Coordinates of C-alpha atoms in Angstrom, one line a residue:
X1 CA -15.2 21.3 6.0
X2 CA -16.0 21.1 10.0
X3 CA -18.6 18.1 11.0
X4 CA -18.9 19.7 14.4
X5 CA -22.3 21.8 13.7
X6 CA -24.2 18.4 12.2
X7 CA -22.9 16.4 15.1
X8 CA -24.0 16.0 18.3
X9 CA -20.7 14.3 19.7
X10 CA -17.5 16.0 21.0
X11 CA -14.9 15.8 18.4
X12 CA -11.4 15.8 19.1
X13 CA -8.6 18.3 17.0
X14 CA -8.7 18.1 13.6
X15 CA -8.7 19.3 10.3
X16 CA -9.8 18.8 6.2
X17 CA -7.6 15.7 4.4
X18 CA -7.2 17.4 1.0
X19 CA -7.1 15.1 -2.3
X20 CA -4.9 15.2 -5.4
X21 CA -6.6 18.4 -6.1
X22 CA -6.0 20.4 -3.1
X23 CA -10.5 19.2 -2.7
X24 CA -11.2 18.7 1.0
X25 CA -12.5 15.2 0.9
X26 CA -13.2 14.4 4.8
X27 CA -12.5 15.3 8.0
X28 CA -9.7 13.8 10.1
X29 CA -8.9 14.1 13.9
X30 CA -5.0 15.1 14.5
X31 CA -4.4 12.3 17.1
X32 CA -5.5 9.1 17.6
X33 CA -9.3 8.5 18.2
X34 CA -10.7 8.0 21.7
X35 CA -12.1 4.9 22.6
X36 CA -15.8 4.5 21.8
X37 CA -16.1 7.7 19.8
X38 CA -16.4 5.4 16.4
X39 CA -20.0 4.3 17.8
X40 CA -21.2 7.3 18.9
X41 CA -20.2 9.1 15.4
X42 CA -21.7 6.1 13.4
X43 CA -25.2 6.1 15.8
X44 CA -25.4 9.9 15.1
X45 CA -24.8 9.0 11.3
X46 CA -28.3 8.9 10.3
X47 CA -29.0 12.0 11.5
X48 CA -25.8 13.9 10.8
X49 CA -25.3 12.4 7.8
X50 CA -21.4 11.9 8.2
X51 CA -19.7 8.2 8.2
X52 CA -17.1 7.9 11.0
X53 CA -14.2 5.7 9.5
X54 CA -10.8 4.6 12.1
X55 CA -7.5 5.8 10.1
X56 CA -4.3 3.8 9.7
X57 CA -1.7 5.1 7.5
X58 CA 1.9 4.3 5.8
X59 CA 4.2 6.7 7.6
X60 CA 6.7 8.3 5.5
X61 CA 9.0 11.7 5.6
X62 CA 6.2 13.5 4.0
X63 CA 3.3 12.9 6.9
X64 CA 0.9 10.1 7.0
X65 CA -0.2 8.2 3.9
X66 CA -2.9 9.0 2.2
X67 CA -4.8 11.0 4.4
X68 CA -1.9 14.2 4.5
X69 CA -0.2 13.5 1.3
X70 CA -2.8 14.4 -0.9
X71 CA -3.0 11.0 -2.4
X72 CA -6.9 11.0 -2.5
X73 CA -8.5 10.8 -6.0
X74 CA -12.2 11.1 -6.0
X75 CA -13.4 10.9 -10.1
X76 CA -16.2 13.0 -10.9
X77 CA -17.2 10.2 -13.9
X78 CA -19.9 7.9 -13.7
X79 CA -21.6 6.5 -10.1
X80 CA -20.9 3.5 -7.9
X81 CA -24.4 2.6 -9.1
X82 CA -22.5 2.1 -12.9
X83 CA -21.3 -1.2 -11.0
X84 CA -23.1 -4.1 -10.7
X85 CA -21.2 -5.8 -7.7
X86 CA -21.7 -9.4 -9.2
X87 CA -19.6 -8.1 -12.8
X88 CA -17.5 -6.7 -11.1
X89 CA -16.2 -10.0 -8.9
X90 CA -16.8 -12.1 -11.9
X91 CA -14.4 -10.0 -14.0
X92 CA -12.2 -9.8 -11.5
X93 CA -11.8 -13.3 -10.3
X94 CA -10.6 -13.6 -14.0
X95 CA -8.5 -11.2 -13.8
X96 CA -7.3 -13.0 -10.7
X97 CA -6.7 -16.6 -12.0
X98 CA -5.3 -15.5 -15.5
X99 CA -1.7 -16.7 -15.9
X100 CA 0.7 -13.4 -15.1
X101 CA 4.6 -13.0 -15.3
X102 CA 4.9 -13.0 -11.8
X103 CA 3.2 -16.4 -11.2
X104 CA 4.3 -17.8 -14.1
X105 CA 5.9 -20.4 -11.6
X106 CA 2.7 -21.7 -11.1
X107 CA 2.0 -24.9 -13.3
X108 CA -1.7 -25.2 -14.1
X109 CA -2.3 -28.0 -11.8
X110 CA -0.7 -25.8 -8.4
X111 CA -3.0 -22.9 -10.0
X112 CA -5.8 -24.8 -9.4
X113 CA -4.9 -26.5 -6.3
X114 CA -4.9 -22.3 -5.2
X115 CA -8.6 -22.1 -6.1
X116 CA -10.1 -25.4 -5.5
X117 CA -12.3 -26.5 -5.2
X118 CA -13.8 -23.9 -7.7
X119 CA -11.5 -24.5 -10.4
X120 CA -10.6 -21.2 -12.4
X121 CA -14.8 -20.4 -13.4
X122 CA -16.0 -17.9 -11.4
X123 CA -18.2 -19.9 -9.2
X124 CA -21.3 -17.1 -8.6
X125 CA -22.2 -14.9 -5.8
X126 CA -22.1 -16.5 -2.3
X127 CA -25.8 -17.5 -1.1
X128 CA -26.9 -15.2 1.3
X129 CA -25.9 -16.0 4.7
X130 CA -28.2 -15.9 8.2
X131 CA -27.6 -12.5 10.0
X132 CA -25.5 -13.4 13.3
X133 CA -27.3 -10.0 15.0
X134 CA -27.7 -6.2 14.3
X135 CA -25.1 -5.4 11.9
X136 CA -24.8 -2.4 13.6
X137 CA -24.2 -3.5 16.9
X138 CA -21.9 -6.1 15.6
X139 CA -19.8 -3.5 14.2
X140 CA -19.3 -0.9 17.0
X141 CA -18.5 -4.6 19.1
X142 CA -15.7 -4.8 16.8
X143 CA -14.5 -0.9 16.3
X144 CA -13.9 -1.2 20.4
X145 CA -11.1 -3.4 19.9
X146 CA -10.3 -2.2 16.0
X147 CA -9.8 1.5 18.1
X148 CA -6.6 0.0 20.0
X149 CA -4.5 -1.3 17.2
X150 CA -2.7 0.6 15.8
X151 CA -4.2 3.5 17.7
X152 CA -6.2 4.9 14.2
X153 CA -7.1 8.4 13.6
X154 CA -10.2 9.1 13.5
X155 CA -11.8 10.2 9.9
X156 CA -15.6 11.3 9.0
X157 CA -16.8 11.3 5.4
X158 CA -19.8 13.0 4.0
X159 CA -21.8 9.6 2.7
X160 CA -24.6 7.4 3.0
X161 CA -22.8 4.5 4.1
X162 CA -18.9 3.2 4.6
X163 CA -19.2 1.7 0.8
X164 CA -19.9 5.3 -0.5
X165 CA -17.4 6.9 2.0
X166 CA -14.7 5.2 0.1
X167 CA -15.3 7.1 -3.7
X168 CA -16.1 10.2 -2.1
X169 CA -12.8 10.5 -0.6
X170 CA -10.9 9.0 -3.7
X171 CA -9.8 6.2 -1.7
X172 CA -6.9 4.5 -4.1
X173 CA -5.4 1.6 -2.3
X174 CA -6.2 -1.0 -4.8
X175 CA -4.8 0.8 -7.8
X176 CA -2.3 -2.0 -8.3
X177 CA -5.1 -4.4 -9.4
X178 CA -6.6 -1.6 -12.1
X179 CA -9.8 -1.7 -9.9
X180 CA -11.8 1.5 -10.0
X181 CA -12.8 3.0 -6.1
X182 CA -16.2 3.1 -7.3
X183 CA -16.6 -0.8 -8.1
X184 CA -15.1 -1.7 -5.1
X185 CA -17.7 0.9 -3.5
X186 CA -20.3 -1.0 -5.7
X187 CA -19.3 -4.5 -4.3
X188 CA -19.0 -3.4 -0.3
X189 CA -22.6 -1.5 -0.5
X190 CA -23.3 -4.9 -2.0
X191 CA -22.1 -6.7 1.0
X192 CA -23.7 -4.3 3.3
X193 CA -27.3 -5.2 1.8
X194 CA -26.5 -9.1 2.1
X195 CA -24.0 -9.8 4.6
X196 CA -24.8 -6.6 6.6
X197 CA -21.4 -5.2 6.5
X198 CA -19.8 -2.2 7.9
X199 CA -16.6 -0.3 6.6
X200 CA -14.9 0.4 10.2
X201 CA -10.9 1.0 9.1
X202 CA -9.1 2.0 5.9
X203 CA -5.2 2.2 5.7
X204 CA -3.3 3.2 2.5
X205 CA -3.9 -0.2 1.0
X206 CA -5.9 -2.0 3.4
X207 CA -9.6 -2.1 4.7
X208 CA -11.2 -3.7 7.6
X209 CA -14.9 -4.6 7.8
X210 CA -17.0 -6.3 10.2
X211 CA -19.4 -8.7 9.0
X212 CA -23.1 -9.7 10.7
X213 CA -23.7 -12.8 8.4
X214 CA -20.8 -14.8 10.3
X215 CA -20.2 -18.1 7.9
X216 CA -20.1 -21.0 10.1
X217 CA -20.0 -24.3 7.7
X218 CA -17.2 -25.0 4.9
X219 CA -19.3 -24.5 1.8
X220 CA -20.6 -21.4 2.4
X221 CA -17.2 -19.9 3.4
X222 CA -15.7 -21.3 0.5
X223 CA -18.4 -19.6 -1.5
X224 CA -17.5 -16.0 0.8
X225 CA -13.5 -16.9 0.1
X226 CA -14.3 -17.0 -3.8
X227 CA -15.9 -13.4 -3.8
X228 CA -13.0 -12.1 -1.3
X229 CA -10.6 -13.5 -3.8
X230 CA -12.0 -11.6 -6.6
X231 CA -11.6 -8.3 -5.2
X232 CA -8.6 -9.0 -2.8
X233 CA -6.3 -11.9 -4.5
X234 CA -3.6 -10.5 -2.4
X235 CA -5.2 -11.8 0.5
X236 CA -5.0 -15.4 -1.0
X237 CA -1.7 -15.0 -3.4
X238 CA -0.1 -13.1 -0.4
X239 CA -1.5 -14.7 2.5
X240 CA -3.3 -17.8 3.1
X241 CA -1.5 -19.3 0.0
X242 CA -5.2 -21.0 -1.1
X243 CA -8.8 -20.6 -1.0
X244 CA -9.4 -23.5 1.2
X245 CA -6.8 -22.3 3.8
X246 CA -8.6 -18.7 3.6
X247 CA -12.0 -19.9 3.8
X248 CA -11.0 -21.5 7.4
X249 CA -10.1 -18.2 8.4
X250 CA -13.7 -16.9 7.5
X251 CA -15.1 -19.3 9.9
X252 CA -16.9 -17.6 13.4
X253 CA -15.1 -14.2 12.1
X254 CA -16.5 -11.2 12.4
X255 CA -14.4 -9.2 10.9
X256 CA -12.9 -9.7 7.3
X257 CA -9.8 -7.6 6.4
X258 CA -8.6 -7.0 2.8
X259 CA -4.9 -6.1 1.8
X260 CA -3.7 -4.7 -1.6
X261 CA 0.1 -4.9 -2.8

């Protein structure tokens, strides 16, 4: 697997990220990636046909996590097309606010103070929002400063977009929440059509995203929060401690980052 004969950019080292299999899934650079590389790579993508991605990993004895410990599982069942995006956050967000052992702390009236002011029904996709610019530009602005910290490889993907980069590389970080690569693939390709999102970053159990439809009013970031929730409840359960508190954090951002436990 060498992207250097459909690309028209100077690449850096590198070599195939293998999956579970010993399959070579994608392409990864062996240092970190030069600064503005990620926008050239993802202007060249509609010709070449290859989706730049910036790399962070879990360090461990064994070399960086996922990309060199052969922790990548593409499936070769069904299609991210299987997914509707909207099922899939509506089954999750129940999966989300169902009473588990380890919030069993939580007395129903705190469980609802975490999702108010949606209650525990799934309130519905967000309306769409106003595009702040070229989605795009907006996200090569944002891969510029993404690039510094923490100094990411670099990782290109044979796919039609950063949604479908993440089931063909058997991307796995949300396997604690039982959610299938190819749903989540189904929900981001979503977001790409109606909030122009890009996938920029991917860690072992993290992604980062920039966003062109920037929410600037309460409601409609509270409607965003509920559909982050439902795919992400880490970032609520684990983080902002409630949907309120994480929908301010939506507001003017550009970027919208996801972490899995």
């Amino acid at each position: 697997m060498d992207p250097r004969a459909d690309i028209p950019v100077e690449l850096p080292p590198g070599r195939p990220a293998l999956s579970e299999s010993g399959e070579a899934v994608m392409w990864i650079s062996d240092g970190t990636a030069p600064p503005g590389l990620w926008q050239r790579l993802r202007a060249a993508h509609a010709t070449s046909g290859w989706w730049p991605l910036l790399l962070t990993s879990m360090s461990d004895e064994g070399g960086d996590r996922p990309w060199e410990t052969g922790e990548l599982v593409p499936s070769q069942e069904g299609a991210i097309a299987d997914h509707d995006a909207e099922t899939v956050l509506a089954e999750a967000w129940r999966g989300s606010t169902e009473i588990e052992e380890e919030y069993d702390d939580l007395v129903p009236a705190a469980r609802l103070a975490v999702t108010a002011p949606h209650d525990i029904a799934w309130p519905g996709l967000a309306p769409e929002t106003p595009l702040a610019g070229d989605p795009d530009e907006i996200a090569d602005r944002n891969a510029e400063w993404l690039v510094e910290r923490p100094n990411p490889r670099l990782g290109l993907v044979r796919a039609a977009s950063g949604a479908e980069a993440l089931s063909v590389i058997g991307w796995d970080g949300a396997v604690n929440h039982g959610i299938d690569v190819k749903a989540i693939s189904a929900v981001l390709a979503d977001w790409e059509r109606r909030f122009g999102a890009r996938l920029i970053m991917a860690g072992f159990d993290t992604l980062v995203l920039s966003t062109a439809a920037v929410v600037t009013d309460r409601e409609r970031a509270l409607r965003v929060a509920a559909e982050h929730f439902a795919l992400c409840p880490d970032n609520v359960w684990q983080g902002a401690g409630s949907l309120e508190a994480y929908a301010e954090s939506l507001l003017g951002d550009e970027t919208w980052s996801f972490w899995w436990d």
